[in-house]
PDB file of C-alpha atoms in Angstrom:
ATOM      1  CA  MET A1333     177.387  11.292 129.764  1.00 35.00           C
ATOM      2  CA  HIS A1334     175.395  14.213 131.099  1.00 33.00           C
ATOM      3  CA  PRO A1335     172.865  13.060 133.746  1.00 35.00           C
ATOM      4  CA  ASP A1336     169.941  14.917 132.140  1.00 33.00           C
ATOM      5  CA  ARG A1337     170.560  13.412 128.723  1.00 31.00           C
ATOM      6  CA  MET A1338     167.663  11.547 127.217  1.00 33.00           C
ATOM      7  CA  PHE A1339     168.425   8.321 125.372  1.00 37.00           C
ATOM      8  CA  ASP A1340     167.401   7.827 121.779  1.00 36.00           C
ATOM      9  CA  GLY A1341     167.592   4.775 119.588  1.00 40.00           C
ATOM     10  CA  ASP A1342     169.512   1.871 121.025  1.00 43.00           C
ATOM     11  CA  GLU A1343     171.916   3.905 123.136  1.00 42.00           C
ATOM     12  CA  GLY A1344     173.129   2.933 126.539  1.00 44.00           C
ATOM     13  CA  GLY A1345     176.113   2.282 128.685  1.00 42.00           C
ATOM     14  CA  GLY A1346     178.814  -0.113 127.618  1.00 39.00           C
ATOM     15  CA  ARG A1347     178.446  -1.747 124.222  1.00 33.00           C
ATOM     16  CA  SER A1348     175.242  -0.806 122.472  1.00 32.00           C
ATOM     17  CA  GLY A1349     173.595  -1.978 119.319  1.00 31.00           C
ATOM     18  CA  VAL A1350     173.943  -5.663 120.143  1.00 30.00           C
ATOM     19  CA  MET A1351     172.595  -7.725 117.271  1.00 28.00           C
ATOM     20  CA  GLU A1352     169.575  -9.830 118.080  1.00 32.00           C
ATOM     21  CA  ARG A1353     169.039 -13.143 116.335  1.00 29.00           C
ATOM     22  CA  GLN A1354     165.773 -14.938 115.948  1.00 32.00           C
ATOM     23  CA  PRO A1355     166.147 -18.584 116.963  1.00 34.00           C
ATOM     24  CA  ARG A1356     165.502 -21.225 114.329  1.00 29.00           C
ATOM     25  CA  GLU A1357     164.155 -24.033 116.462  1.00 31.00           C
ATOM     26  CA  THR A1358     161.826 -23.099 119.265  1.00 33.00           C
ATOM     27  CA  THR A1359     159.956 -25.072 121.877  1.00 32.00           C
ATOM     28  CA  GLU A1360     157.484 -23.329 124.119  1.00 37.00           C
ATOM     29  CA  GLN A1361     156.364 -24.372 127.573  1.00 38.00           C
ATOM     30  CA  ARG A1362     153.841 -22.834 129.902  1.00 38.00           C
ATOM     31  CA  HIS A1363     154.672 -22.556 133.579  1.00 40.00           C
ATOM     32  CA  ASN A1364     151.972 -21.063 135.805  1.00 40.00           C
ATOM     33  CA  GLY A1365     150.608 -19.046 132.887  1.00 43.00           C
ATOM     34  CA  HIS A1366     153.992 -17.643 131.805  1.00 44.00           C
ATOM     35  CA  ARG A1367     155.744 -18.593 128.611  1.00 46.00           C
ATOM     36  CA  THR A1368     159.255 -19.921 128.561  1.00 44.00           C
ATOM     37  CA  ARG A1369     161.025 -20.749 125.345  1.00 46.00           C
ATOM     38  CA  GLY A1370     163.944 -22.994 124.739  1.00 44.00           C
ATOM     39  CA  THR A1371     165.897 -22.907 121.522  1.00 43.00           C
ATOM     40  CA  SER A1372     168.986 -24.501 120.155  1.00 45.00           C
ATOM     41  CA  GLY A1373     170.913 -21.345 121.082  1.00 62.00           C
ATOM     42  CA  ALA A1374     168.815 -19.106 123.337  1.00 76.00           C
ATOM     43  CA  ARG A1375     166.262 -19.362 126.106  1.00 91.00           C
ATOM     44  CA  GLN A1376     163.484 -16.869 126.740  1.00 94.00           C
ATOM     45  CA  LEU A1377     160.951 -15.919 129.414  1.00 94.00           C
ATOM     46  CA  ARG A1378     158.027 -13.580 128.626  1.00 95.00           C
ATOM     47  CA  HIS A1379     155.782 -12.175 131.322  1.00 91.00           C
ATOM     48  CA  ALA A1380     152.946  -9.663 130.929  1.00 90.00           C
ATOM     49  CA  LEU A1381     152.158  -7.227 133.735  1.00 88.00           C
ATOM     50  CA  GLY A1382     148.832  -5.470 134.108  1.00 84.00           C
ATOM     51  CA  GLN A1383     148.273  -1.746 134.304  1.00 79.00           C
ATOM     52  CA  ALA A1384     149.518  -0.261 137.600  1.00 70.00           C
ATOM     53  CA  ASP A1385     149.860  -3.770 139.085  1.00 77.00           C
ATOM     54  CA  LEU A1386     152.754  -2.936 141.411  1.00 76.00           C
ATOM     55  CA  SER A1387     152.075  -6.074 143.452  1.00 81.00           C
ATOM     56  CA  ALA A1388     153.146  -8.083 140.371  1.00 85.00           C
ATOM     57  CA  ILE A1389     156.713  -6.818 140.684  1.00 90.00           C
ATOM     58  CA  ALA A1390     157.499  -9.355 143.422  1.00 91.00           C
ATOM     59  CA  ASP A1391     156.019 -12.119 141.255  1.00 91.00           C
ATOM     60  CA  THR A1392     158.147 -10.938 138.334  1.00 93.00           C
ATOM     61  CA  ARG A1393     161.311 -11.088 140.463  1.00 93.00           C
ATOM     62  CA  ARG A1394     160.385 -14.607 141.624  1.00 94.00           C
ATOM     63  CA  LEU A1395     159.755 -15.805 138.055  1.00 94.00           C
ATOM     64  CA  LEU A1396     163.055 -14.386 136.851  1.00 96.00           C
ATOM     65  CA  ARG A1397     164.952 -15.834 139.825  1.00 96.00           C
ATOM     66  CA  GLU A1398     163.481 -19.306 139.238  1.00 96.00           C
ATOM     67  CA  GLN A1399     164.137 -19.123 135.499  1.00 96.00           C
ATOM     68  CA  LEU A1400     167.769 -18.048 135.886  1.00 96.00           C
ATOM     69  CA  ARG A1401     168.398 -20.882 138.321  1.00 95.00           C
ATOM     70  CA  GLN A1402     166.729 -23.332 135.937  1.00 95.00           C
ATOM     71  CA  TRP A1403     168.913 -22.030 133.106  1.00 93.00           C
ATOM     72  CA  GLY A1404     171.988 -22.674 135.268  1.00 93.00           C
ATOM     73  CA  VAL A1405     173.086 -19.061 135.802  1.00 94.00           C
ATOM     74  CA  PRO A1406     172.359 -18.415 139.496  1.00 95.00           C
ATOM     75  CA  ALA A1407     175.224 -15.903 139.669  1.00 94.00           C
ATOM     76  CA  LEU A1408     173.057 -13.468 137.664  1.00 95.00           C
ATOM     77  CA  VAL A1409     170.077 -13.614 140.020  1.00 96.00           C
ATOM     78  CA  ASP A1410     170.803 -10.742 142.427  1.00 96.00           C
ATOM     79  CA  ILE A1411     171.752  -8.102 139.874  1.00 97.00           C
ATOM     80  CA  ALA A1412     169.153  -9.219 137.325  1.00 97.00           C
ATOM     81  CA  GLU A1413     166.372  -9.125 139.935  1.00 96.00           C
ATOM     82  CA  LEU A1414     167.352  -5.655 141.119  1.00 95.00           C
ATOM     83  CA  LEU A1415     167.626  -4.142 137.645  1.00 97.00           C
ATOM     84  CA  THR A1416     164.483  -5.862 136.370  1.00 96.00           C
ATOM     85  CA  SER A1417     162.569  -4.600 139.378  1.00 94.00           C
ATOM     86  CA  GLU A1418     163.702  -1.038 138.608  1.00 93.00           C
ATOM     87  CA  LEU A1419     162.682  -1.197 134.938  1.00 94.00           C
ATOM     88  CA  VAL A1420     159.320  -2.852 135.614  1.00 93.00           C
ATOM     89  CA  THR A1421     158.516  -0.402 138.417  1.00 90.00           C
ATOM     90  CA  ASN A1422     159.323   2.544 136.147  1.00 88.00           C
ATOM     91  CA  ALA A1423     157.138   1.141 133.366  1.00 89.00           C
ATOM     92  CA  LEU A1424     154.163   0.576 135.653  1.00 88.00           C
ATOM     93  CA  GLN A1425     154.461   3.837 137.603  1.00 84.00           C
ATOM     94  CA  HIS A1426     155.218   6.226 134.766  1.00 79.00           C
ATOM     95  CA  THR A1427     153.197   4.928 131.832  1.00 78.00           C
ATOM     96  CA  GLY A1428     149.732   4.251 133.217  1.00 75.00           C
ATOM     97  CA  GLU A1429     149.558   1.012 131.238  1.00 81.00           C
ATOM     98  CA  GLY A1430     150.851  -2.522 131.489  1.00 87.00           C
ATOM     99  CA  ALA A1431     154.222  -3.815 130.358  1.00 92.00           C
ATOM    100  CA  VAL A1432     155.801  -6.964 128.949  1.00 94.00           C
ATOM    101  CA  LEU A1433     159.028  -8.350 130.339  1.00 95.00           C
ATOM    102  CA  THR A1434     161.221 -10.488 128.090  1.00 97.00           C
ATOM    103  CA  ALA A1435     164.355 -12.125 129.470  1.00 97.00           C
ATOM    104  CA  THR A1436     166.611 -13.913 127.002  1.00 97.00           C
ATOM    105  CA  LEU A1437     169.723 -15.918 127.774  1.00 96.00           C
ATOM    106  CA  SER A1438     171.817 -16.187 124.638  1.00 92.00           C
ATOM    107  CA  GLY A1439     173.396 -19.459 123.670  1.00 82.00           C
ATOM    108  CA  GLY A1440     176.909 -20.088 122.516  1.00 73.00           C
ATOM    109  CA  PRO A1441     180.207 -19.574 124.246  1.00 74.00           C
ATOM    110  CA  ALA A1442     179.499 -15.987 125.368  1.00 74.00           C
ATOM    111  CA  HIS A1443     176.304 -16.285 127.396  1.00 82.00           C
ATOM    112  CA  ARG A1444     174.538 -12.992 127.894  1.00 94.00           C
ATOM    113  CA  LEU A1445     171.292 -12.174 129.645  1.00 97.00           C
ATOM    114  CA  ARG A1446     169.180  -9.488 127.990  1.00 97.00           C
ATOM    115  CA  VAL A1447     166.140  -8.192 129.846  1.00 98.00           C
ATOM    116  CA  GLU A1448     163.682  -5.956 128.014  1.00 97.00           C
ATOM    117  CA  VAL A1449     160.648  -4.153 129.385  1.00 96.00           C
ATOM    118  CA  HIS A1450     158.223  -3.016 126.686  1.00 95.00           C
ATOM    119  CA  ASP A1451     155.645  -0.413 127.640  1.00 92.00           C
ATOM    120  CA  HIS A1452     153.130   1.555 125.609  1.00 89.00           C
ATOM    121  CA  THR A1453     154.357   5.103 126.136  1.00 87.00           C
ATOM    122  CA  ALA A1454     156.855   6.731 123.794  1.00 86.00           C
ATOM    123  CA  ARG A1455     158.120   9.103 126.524  1.00 85.00           C
ATOM    124  CA  ARG A1456     161.793   8.310 127.169  1.00 84.00           C
ATOM    125  CA  PRO A1457     163.193   7.784 130.656  1.00 81.00           C
ATOM    126  CA  ARG A1458     165.682  10.354 131.880  1.00 74.00           C
ATOM    127  CA  LEU A1459     168.781   9.919 133.979  1.00 73.00           C
ATOM    128  CA  HIS A1460     168.876  12.512 136.706  1.00 70.00           C
ATOM    129  CA  PRO A1461     170.544  12.674 140.088  1.00 72.00           C
ATOM    130  CA  ALA A1462     168.204  12.097 143.015  1.00 66.00           C
ATOM    131  CA  GLY A1463     168.400  14.433 145.977  1.00 66.00           C
ATOM    132  CA  ASP A1464     169.691  13.132 149.297  1.00 67.00           C
ATOM    133  CA  ASP A1465     166.160  12.983 150.726  1.00 68.00           C
ATOM    134  CA  ALA A1466     164.483  11.599 147.596  1.00 56.00           C
ATOM    135  CA  THR A1467     162.671   8.276 147.980  1.00 57.00           C
ATOM    136  CA  SER A1468     162.905   7.479 144.265  1.00 61.00           C
ATOM    137  CA  GLY A1469     164.826   8.462 141.168  1.00 62.00           C
ATOM    138  CA  ARG A1470     167.836   6.162 141.430  1.00 73.00           C
ATOM    139  CA  GLY A1471     166.633   3.242 139.287  1.00 81.00           C
ATOM    140  CA  LEU A1472     168.290   4.151 135.995  1.00 87.00           C
ATOM    141  CA  LEU A1473     171.462   5.142 137.823  1.00 88.00           C
ATOM    142  CA  LEU A1474     171.571   1.601 139.228  1.00 89.00           C
ATOM    143  CA  VAL A1475     170.988   0.154 135.772  1.00 93.00           C
ATOM    144  CA  GLN A1476     173.784   2.310 134.359  1.00 92.00           C
ATOM    145  CA  ALA A1477     176.178   1.321 137.151  1.00 93.00           C
ATOM    146  CA  LEU A1478     175.506  -2.433 137.255  1.00 95.00           C
ATOM    147  CA  ALA A1479     174.602  -3.531 133.716  1.00 96.00           C
ATOM    148  CA  ASN A1480     177.236  -4.344 131.105  1.00 96.00           C
ATOM    149  CA  SER A1481     175.107  -2.366 128.642  1.00 96.00           C
ATOM    150  CA  TRP A1482     171.662  -0.822 128.541  1.00 95.00           C
ATOM    151  CA  GLY A1483     169.518   1.443 126.449  1.00 95.00           C
ATOM    152  CA  VAL A1484     166.142   2.497 125.123  1.00 94.00           C
ATOM    153  CA  ARG A1485     164.601   1.979 121.699  1.00 94.00           C
ATOM    154  CA  SER A1486     161.288   2.887 120.143  1.00 91.00           C
ATOM    155  CA  GLN A1487     158.987  -0.002 119.395  1.00 88.00           C
ATOM    156  CA  GLY A1488     155.501   0.327 117.971  1.00 83.00           C
ATOM    157  CA  THR A1489     153.432   2.698 120.077  1.00 83.00           C
ATOM    158  CA  GLY A1490     155.881   2.580 122.966  1.00 91.00           C
ATOM    159  CA  LYS A1491     159.444   1.835 123.864  1.00 94.00           C
ATOM    160  CA  VAL A1492     161.688  -0.912 125.160  1.00 96.00           C
ATOM    161  CA  VAL A1493     164.113  -0.248 127.995  1.00 96.00           C
ATOM    162  CA  TRP A1494     166.721  -2.995 128.170  1.00 97.00           C
ATOM    163  CA  PHE A1495     169.890  -4.100 129.909  1.00 97.00           C
ATOM    164  CA  GLU A1496     172.401  -6.872 129.378  1.00 97.00           C
ATOM    165  CA  LEU A1497     174.571  -8.819 131.811  1.00 97.00           C
ATOM    166  CA  ASP A1498     177.501 -10.996 130.830  1.00 94.00           C
ATOM    167  CA  VAL A1499     177.413 -14.382 132.539  1.00 90.00           C
ATOM    168  CA  GLU A1500     181.196 -14.349 132.962  1.00 77.00           C
ATOM    169  CA  THR A1501     181.199 -11.070 134.929  1.00 58.00           C
ATOM    170  CA  ALA A1502     178.403 -12.001 137.305  1.00 57.00           C
TER     171      ALA A1502
END
């Protein structure tokens, strides 16, 4: 893939176009103002971040870390935290608005973690090589290198940037 290529639709590295299922039975709990959902097959964490609230990125990493441990997949913590931090930082720095993080652990025999960051700007992120002295610009390259799959899709007035990690490969 050319590094300056812009992603459209549900493209990304690895397998793309993963089907999403809506759970049938859902229970919702509130933990420190954040929603967590448990279902017969999937578990979900949703967390809203305010406009330009870069201090909330550490809180987001902590919430995700605690949730993954509670879900029994601590092997995913390091990579999931790093990649989530990159996507959330990009959304808050480059859109001028808030974002919503959704982390879903699929049920069934092939557990998969899908993390989505929804922002309110349609402008697509671009992969581009960072210069040797650059202090930023490597986030999507990390996502591409470490995630089993990732991509971008339009949603409403904005977009969703997502990645997936297989539990077995963590």
